[in-house]
mmCIF file of N, CA and C in Angstrom:
data_model
loop_
_atom_site.group_PDB
_atom_site.id
_atom_site.type_symbol
_atom_site.label_atom_id
_atom_site.label_comp_id
_atom_site.label_asym_id
_atom_site.label_seq_id
_atom_site.Cartn_x
_atom_site.Cartn_y
_atom_site.Cartn_z
ATOM 1 N N MET B 1 98.070 85.396 98.741
ATOM 2 C CA MET B 1 99.232 85.660 99.558
ATOM 3 C C MET B 1 99.496 84.462 100.455
ATOM 4 N N GLN B 2 100.665 83.938 100.360
ATOM 5 C CA GLN B 2 101.087 82.839 101.233
ATOM 6 C C GLN B 2 101.539 83.453 102.554
ATOM 7 N N VAL B 3 100.866 83.124 103.648
ATOM 8 C CA VAL B 3 101.166 83.722 104.946
ATOM 9 C C VAL B 3 102.043 82.781 105.758
ATOM 10 N N GLU B 4 103.184 83.299 106.191
ATOM 11 C CA GLU B 4 104.060 82.568 107.104
ATOM 12 C C GLU B 4 103.699 83.023 108.508
ATOM 13 N N THR B 5 103.215 82.123 109.340
ATOM 14 C CA THR B 5 102.694 82.509 110.648
ATOM 15 C C THR B 5 103.756 83.052 111.588
ATOM 16 N N THR B 6 105.025 82.768 111.345
ATOM 17 C CA THR B 6 106.079 83.248 112.244
ATOM 18 C C THR B 6 106.709 84.553 111.773
ATOM 19 N N ARG B 7 106.294 85.050 110.633
ATOM 20 C CA ARG B 7 106.879 86.269 110.065
ATOM 21 C C ARG B 7 106.113 87.511 110.516
ATOM 22 N N LEU B 8 106.812 88.650 110.560
ATOM 23 C CA LEU B 8 106.176 89.941 110.809
ATOM 24 C C LEU B 8 106.089 90.691 109.482
ATOM 25 N N TYR B 9 104.903 91.204 109.161
ATOM 26 C CA TYR B 9 104.672 91.884 107.892
ATOM 27 C C TYR B 9 104.527 93.381 108.087
ATOM 28 N N ARG B 10 105.006 94.161 107.124
ATOM 29 C CA ARG B 10 104.816 95.609 107.122
ATOM 30 C C ARG B 10 103.391 95.914 106.681
ATOM 31 N N VAL B 11 102.896 97.055 107.127
ATOM 32 C CA VAL B 11 101.534 97.469 106.779
ATOM 33 C C VAL B 11 101.384 97.595 105.263
ATOM 34 N N ARG B 12 102.371 98.184 104.600
ATOM 35 C CA ARG B 12 102.301 98.356 103.145
ATOM 36 C C ARG B 12 102.195 97.000 102.432
ATOM 37 N N THR B 13 102.950 96.018 102.890
ATOM 38 C CA THR B 13 102.915 94.682 102.276
ATOM 39 C C THR B 13 101.531 94.062 102.413
ATOM 40 N N VAL B 14 100.940 94.209 103.586
ATOM 41 C CA VAL B 14 99.602 93.659 103.829
ATOM 42 C C VAL B 14 98.579 94.384 102.967
ATOM 43 N N ALA B 15 98.658 95.697 102.901
ATOM 44 C CA ALA B 15 97.712 96.476 102.095
ATOM 45 C C ALA B 15 97.794 96.083 100.622
ATOM 46 N N GLU B 16 99.009 95.934 100.116
ATOM 47 C CA GLU B 16 99.173 95.550 98.713
ATOM 48 C C GLU B 16 98.655 94.137 98.465
ATOM 49 N N ALA B 17 98.914 93.225 99.386
ATOM 50 C CA ALA B 17 98.458 91.840 99.219
ATOM 51 C C ALA B 17 96.933 91.748 99.238
ATOM 52 N N PHE B 18 96.290 92.567 100.078
ATOM 53 C CA PHE B 18 94.836 92.551 100.188
ATOM 54 C C PHE B 18 94.169 93.495 99.197
ATOM 55 N N ASP B 19 94.972 94.266 98.460
ATOM 56 C CA ASP B 19 94.488 95.243 97.488
ATOM 57 C C ASP B 19 93.549 96.264 98.130
ATOM 58 N N VAL B 20 94.015 96.810 99.267
ATOM 59 C CA VAL B 20 93.292 97.858 99.973
ATOM 60 C C VAL B 20 94.272 98.987 100.292
ATOM 61 N N SER B 21 93.760 100.083 100.804
ATOM 62 C CA SER B 21 94.637 101.206 101.142
ATOM 63 C C SER B 21 95.354 100.970 102.463
ATOM 64 N N LEU B 22 96.418 101.748 102.656
ATOM 65 C CA LEU B 22 97.129 101.705 103.937
ATOM 66 C C LEU B 22 96.175 102.086 105.068
ATOM 67 N N ALA B 23 95.332 103.067 104.805
ATOM 68 C CA ALA B 23 94.389 103.535 105.822
ATOM 69 C C ALA B 23 93.455 102.415 106.279
ATOM 70 N N THR B 24 93.053 101.553 105.366
ATOM 71 C CA THR B 24 92.173 100.444 105.718
ATOM 72 C C THR B 24 92.861 99.515 106.709
ATOM 73 N N ILE B 25 94.120 99.219 106.475
ATOM 74 C CA ILE B 25 94.869 98.342 107.376
ATOM 75 C C ILE B 25 95.079 99.024 108.720
ATOM 76 N N TYR B 26 95.455 100.308 108.706
ATOM 77 C CA TYR B 26 95.635 101.031 109.967
ATOM 78 C C TYR B 26 94.329 101.088 110.763
ATOM 79 N N ARG B 27 93.181 101.285 110.079
ATOM 80 C CA ARG B 27 91.890 101.291 110.778
ATOM 81 C C ARG B 27 91.599 99.939 111.414
ATOM 82 N N ALA B 28 91.918 98.862 110.703
ATOM 83 C CA ALA B 28 91.699 97.522 111.250
ATOM 84 C C ALA B 28 92.565 97.301 112.488
ATOM 85 N N VAL B 29 93.788 97.809 112.459
ATOM 86 C CA VAL B 29 94.687 97.692 113.608
ATOM 87 C C VAL B 29 94.141 98.522 114.769
ATOM 88 N N GLU B 30 93.771 99.770 114.508
ATOM 89 C CA GLU B 30 93.288 100.658 115.566
ATOM 90 C C GLU B 30 91.992 100.165 116.195
ATOM 91 N N SER B 31 91.145 99.534 115.405
ATOM 92 C CA SER B 31 89.869 99.028 115.932
ATOM 93 C C SER B 31 90.039 97.721 116.694
ATOM 94 N N GLY B 32 91.198 97.095 116.546
ATOM 95 C CA GLY B 32 91.433 95.822 117.226
ATOM 96 C C GLY B 32 91.055 94.617 116.377
ATOM 97 N N ALA B 33 90.549 94.845 115.180
ATOM 98 C CA ALA B 33 90.177 93.741 114.305
ATOM 99 C C ALA B 33 91.402 92.993 113.786
ATOM 100 N N LEU B 34 92.515 93.711 113.656
ATOM 101 C CA LEU B 34 93.767 93.124 113.171
ATOM 102 C C LEU B 34 94.845 93.394 114.209
ATOM 103 N N ARG B 35 95.356 92.313 114.787
ATOM 104 C CA ARG B 35 96.381 92.419 115.818
ATOM 105 C C ARG B 35 97.703 92.859 115.210
ATOM 106 N N ALA B 36 98.397 93.766 115.896
ATOM 107 C CA ALA B 36 99.684 94.265 115.414
ATOM 108 C C ALA B 36 100.571 94.581 116.609
ATOM 109 N N ILE B 37 101.856 94.745 116.334
ATOM 110 C CA ILE B 37 102.799 95.129 117.377
ATOM 111 C C ILE B 37 103.595 96.334 116.887
ATOM 112 N N ARG B 38 104.154 97.058 117.835
ATOM 113 C CA ARG B 38 105.041 98.176 117.504
ATOM 114 C C ARG B 38 106.452 97.756 117.849
ATOM 115 N N VAL B 39 107.363 97.972 116.913
ATOM 116 C CA VAL B 39 108.758 97.615 117.085
ATOM 117 C C VAL B 39 109.577 98.894 117.130
ATOM 118 N N GLY B 40 110.469 99.008 118.096
ATOM 119 C CA GLY B 40 111.338 100.182 118.178
ATOM 120 C C GLY B 40 110.911 101.141 119.256
ATOM 121 N N THR B 41 111.612 102.262 119.299
ATOM 122 C CA THR B 41 111.338 103.267 120.316
ATOM 123 C C THR B 41 110.429 104.352 119.766
ATOM 124 N N GLY B 42 109.908 105.186 120.662
ATOM 125 C CA GLY B 42 108.987 106.237 120.228
ATOM 126 C C GLY B 42 107.697 105.634 119.717
ATOM 127 N N LYS B 43 107.217 106.155 118.610
ATOM 128 C CA LYS B 43 105.996 105.609 118.010
ATOM 129 C C LYS B 43 106.239 104.194 117.490
ATOM 130 N N GLY B 44 107.462 103.931 117.057
ATOM 131 C CA GLY B 44 107.797 102.600 116.568
ATOM 132 C C GLY B 44 107.222 102.317 115.204
ATOM 133 N N ALA B 45 107.587 101.191 114.679
ATOM 134 C CA ALA B 45 107.089 100.736 113.386
ATOM 135 C C ALA B 45 106.034 99.667 113.632
ATOM 136 N N VAL B 46 104.936 99.740 112.918
ATOM 137 C CA VAL B 46 103.862 98.760 113.069
ATOM 138 C C VAL B 46 104.205 97.529 112.242
ATOM 139 N N ARG B 47 104.123 96.382 112.885
ATOM 140 C CA ARG B 47 104.332 95.103 112.202
ATOM 141 C C ARG B 47 103.166 94.188 112.550
ATOM 142 N N ILE B 48 102.771 93.382 111.580
ATOM 143 C CA ILE B 48 101.623 92.504 111.748
ATOM 144 C C ILE B 48 102.096 91.055 111.683
ATOM 145 N N PRO B 49 101.901 90.310 112.775
ATOM 146 C CA PRO B 49 102.312 88.900 112.771
ATOM 147 C C PRO B 49 101.505 88.094 111.745
ATOM 148 N N GLY B 50 102.163 87.137 111.119
ATOM 149 C CA GLY B 50 101.483 86.293 110.140
ATOM 150 C C GLY B 50 100.285 85.584 110.730
ATOM 151 N N ALA B 51 100.397 85.132 111.986
ATOM 152 C CA ALA B 51 99.268 84.461 112.641
ATOM 153 C C ALA B 51 98.066 85.399 112.744
ATOM 154 N N ALA B 52 98.320 86.686 112.988
ATOM 155 C CA ALA B 52 97.239 87.663 113.075
ATOM 156 C C ALA B 52 96.557 87.850 111.723
ATOM 157 N N LEU B 53 97.344 87.780 110.640
ATOM 158 C CA LEU B 53 96.755 87.878 109.291
ATOM 159 C C LEU B 53 95.804 86.721 109.029
ATOM 160 N N ALA B 54 96.234 85.526 109.419
ATOM 161 C CA ALA B 54 95.388 84.340 109.220
ATOM 162 C C ALA B 54 94.080 84.491 110.004
ATOM 163 N N GLU B 55 94.162 84.981 111.241
ATOM 164 C CA GLU B 55 92.958 85.201 112.058
ATOM 165 C C GLU B 55 92.050 86.243 111.417
ATOM 166 N N TYR B 56 92.645 87.330 110.937
ATOM 167 C CA TYR B 56 91.876 88.416 110.326
ATOM 168 C C TYR B 56 91.168 87.932 109.055
ATOM 169 N N LEU B 57 91.859 87.159 108.249
ATOM 170 C CA LEU B 57 91.238 86.625 107.028
ATOM 171 C C LEU B 57 90.045 85.740 107.360
ATOM 172 N N LYS B 58 90.183 84.893 108.374
ATOM 173 C CA LYS B 58 89.069 84.028 108.780
ATOM 174 C C LYS B 58 87.890 84.863 109.255
ATOM 175 N N ALA B 59 88.176 85.914 110.036
ATOM 176 C CA ALA B 59 87.104 86.784 110.531
ATOM 177 C C ALA B 59 86.411 87.501 109.372
ATOM 178 N N CYS B 60 87.176 87.944 108.390
ATOM 179 C CA CYS B 60 86.593 88.620 107.222
ATOM 180 C C CYS B 60 85.737 87.653 106.410
ATOM 181 N N GLU B 61 86.218 86.426 106.242
ATOM 182 C CA GLU B 61 85.447 85.418 105.508
ATOM 183 C C GLU B 61 84.142 85.103 106.230
ATOM 184 N N ALA B 62 84.205 84.983 107.555
ATOM 185 C CA ALA B 62 83.001 84.696 108.337
ATOM 186 C C ALA B 62 82.009 85.853 108.238
ATOM 187 N N ALA B 63 82.511 87.080 108.304
ATOM 188 C CA ALA B 63 81.632 88.243 108.192
ATOM 189 C C ALA B 63 80.982 88.313 106.811
ATOM 190 N N ALA B 64 81.756 87.996 105.780
ATOM 191 C CA ALA B 64 81.209 88.009 104.418
ATOM 192 C C ALA B 64 80.136 86.933 104.257
ATOM 193 N N ALA B 65 80.375 85.767 104.840
ATOM 194 C CA ALA B 65 79.402 84.678 104.749
ATOM 195 C C ALA B 65 78.120 85.046 105.486
ATOM 196 N N THR B 66 78.266 85.700 106.625
ATOM 197 C CA THR B 66 77.101 86.135 107.404
ATOM 198 C C THR B 66 76.308 87.186 106.644
ATOM 199 N N ARG B 67 77.004 88.149 106.055
ATOM 200 C CA ARG B 67 76.314 89.183 105.269
ATOM 201 C C ARG B 67 75.609 88.564 104.070
ATOM 202 N N GLY B 68 76.260 87.589 103.441
ATOM 203 C CA GLY B 68 75.646 86.919 102.299
ATOM 204 C C GLY B 68 74.377 86.174 102.699
ATOM 205 N N ALA B 69 74.412 85.527 103.847
ATOM 206 C CA ALA B 69 73.238 84.783 104.332
ATOM 207 C C ALA B 69 72.111 85.746 104.686
ATOM 208 N N VAL B 70 72.450 86.867 105.281
ATOM 209 C CA VAL B 70 71.423 87.859 105.647
ATOM 210 C C VAL B 70 70.816 88.447 104.384
ATOM 211 N N SER B 71 71.657 88.770 103.382
ATOM 212 C CA SER B 71 71.144 89.330 102.131
ATOM 213 C C SER B 71 70.241 88.349 101.415
ATOM 214 N N ALA B 72 70.645 87.071 101.383
ATOM 215 C CA ALA B 72 69.852 86.055 100.723
ATOM 216 C C ALA B 72 68.531 85.845 101.450
ATOM 217 N N GLY B 73 68.572 85.884 102.767
ATOM 218 C CA GLY B 73 67.366 85.692 103.567
ATOM 219 C C GLY B 73 66.399 86.854 103.449
ATOM 220 N N GLY B 74 66.926 88.052 103.298
ATOM 221 C CA GLY B 74 66.086 89.247 103.204
ATOM 222 C C GLY B 74 65.425 89.390 101.841
ATOM 223 N N ALA B 75 65.947 88.695 100.819
ATOM 224 C CA ALA B 75 65.416 88.835 99.459
ATOM 225 C C ALA B 75 64.158 88.032 99.245
ATOM 226 N N ALA B 76 63.863 87.085 100.120
ATOM 227 C CA ALA B 76 62.725 86.187 99.922
ATOM 228 C C ALA B 76 61.410 86.802 100.195
#
């Protein structure tokens, strides 16, 4: 997925691009792992800034690398 840092993405678009469920993206938003904004009145629509996607991807890559290092270290 080519991320435009100035664009706002819908939750469904992000879920499809990452090949995960909508619930996974909403959980990441609710936990604070993925920054999002609400647009509109009332509950509003959730939109995810492109810059936040780039940050989230880096955090996921770092977590995966850390888990890989721990798994490799524990196997010895």
